[in-house]
Amino acid sequence: MKKLLLIVAVIGLRTASAQFLETLNYDDPFFHRTDPLAARDDLGKIHQTRTEVNETDFAHRHPFRALYYLEGGRELIAQPAYVGALQRDLTRLGYYCGPIDGLFSDEVSDAIAGLQKNYSMRVTGTLTIPVRRVLHLP
């Protein structure tokens, strides 16, 4: 008798959970998936979005922003999604004028060097933690 009641309870919970999932409104911002590499400023995310879509927007990225803090600059410049976000933010600030293709090129390095010079950092042209902080990247 106890096994029968347990089976009925499990079946009831499955149908109730299926009905609950059908009633969820996925337009609710709580259920939206947020992009960990979204453009940000001092106050949070920048809500003005562009109209063109880059190929790096579909590249693999970590599901959480905090996971990018665990990687160094050399690992990050090997990821097309991160380099695309880097190129996007350098373009937004006026340091980079090339294509947003996710490749860490000499133009990206020159743009980082220009940013480092204007922010009174040591000019290396490489991705450092202060550069990531200026660009609000993880």
PDB file of C-alpha atoms in Angstrom, residues 33-38 40 56-72 74-83 85 132 138:
ATOM      1  CA  ARG A  33      19.734  34.402 -19.901  1.00  0.00           C
ATOM      2  CA  THR A  34      22.189  37.220 -19.414  1.00  0.00           C
ATOM      3  CA  ASP A  35      25.333  37.587 -21.466  1.00  0.00           C
ATOM      4  CA  PRO A  36      28.430  37.550 -19.224  1.00  0.00           C
ATOM      5  CA  LEU A  37      30.334  39.609 -21.800  1.00  0.00           C
ATOM      6  CA  ALA A  38      27.628  42.237 -22.310  1.00  0.00           C
ATOM      7  CA  ARG A  40      28.984  47.595 -19.326  1.00  0.00           C
ATOM      8  CA  THR A  56      31.672  36.400 -32.228  1.00  0.00           C
ATOM      9  CA  ASP A  57      28.221  36.875 -30.674  1.00  0.00           C
ATOM     10  CA  PHE A  58      27.586  33.175 -31.335  1.00  0.00           C
ATOM     11  CA  ALA A  59      30.971  31.910 -30.110  1.00  0.00           C
ATOM     12  CA  HIS A  60      31.183  29.769 -26.987  1.00  0.00           C
ATOM     13  CA  ARG A  61      31.316  31.709 -23.739  1.00  0.00           C
ATOM     14  CA  HIS A  62      31.236  30.842 -20.073  1.00  0.00           C
ATOM     15  CA  PRO A  63      27.772  30.807 -18.517  1.00  0.00           C
ATOM     16  CA  PHE A  64      28.826  32.997 -15.579  1.00  0.00           C
ATOM     17  CA  ARG A  65      30.832  36.219 -15.561  1.00  0.00           C
ATOM     18  CA  ALA A  66      32.841  35.115 -12.523  1.00  0.00           C
ATOM     19  CA  LEU A  67      34.495  32.284 -14.445  1.00  0.00           C
ATOM     20  CA  TYR A  68      36.393  34.789 -16.593  1.00  0.00           C
ATOM     21  CA  TYR A  69      38.137  36.165 -13.498  1.00  0.00           C
ATOM     22  CA  LEU A  70      39.823  32.804 -13.010  1.00  0.00           C
ATOM     23  CA  GLU A  71      41.652  32.989 -16.344  1.00  0.00           C
ATOM     24  CA  GLY A  72      44.720  34.981 -17.275  1.00  0.00           C
ATOM     25  CA  ARG A  74      46.824  34.527 -22.423  1.00  0.00           C
ATOM     26  CA  GLU A  75      43.857  32.209 -21.996  1.00  0.00           C
ATOM     27  CA  LEU A  76      41.392  35.022 -22.653  1.00  0.00           C
ATOM     28  CA  ILE A  77      42.942  36.230 -25.913  1.00  0.00           C
ATOM     29  CA  ALA A  78      42.567  32.701 -27.278  1.00  0.00           C
ATOM     30  CA  GLN A  79      38.760  32.856 -26.882  1.00  0.00           C
ATOM     31  CA  PRO A  80      36.964  34.467 -29.860  1.00  0.00           C
ATOM     32  CA  ALA A  81      33.988  35.584 -27.750  1.00  0.00           C
ATOM     33  CA  TYR A  82      36.212  37.425 -25.268  1.00  0.00           C
ATOM     34  CA  VAL A  83      38.354  39.036 -27.977  1.00  0.00           C
ATOM     35  CA  ALA A  85      33.929  41.766 -26.572  1.00  0.00           C
ATOM     36  CA  ARG A 132      40.104  44.758 -18.237  1.00  0.00           C
ATOM     37  CA  PRO A 138      35.758  40.295 -16.430  1.00  0.00           C
TER      38      PRO A 138
END
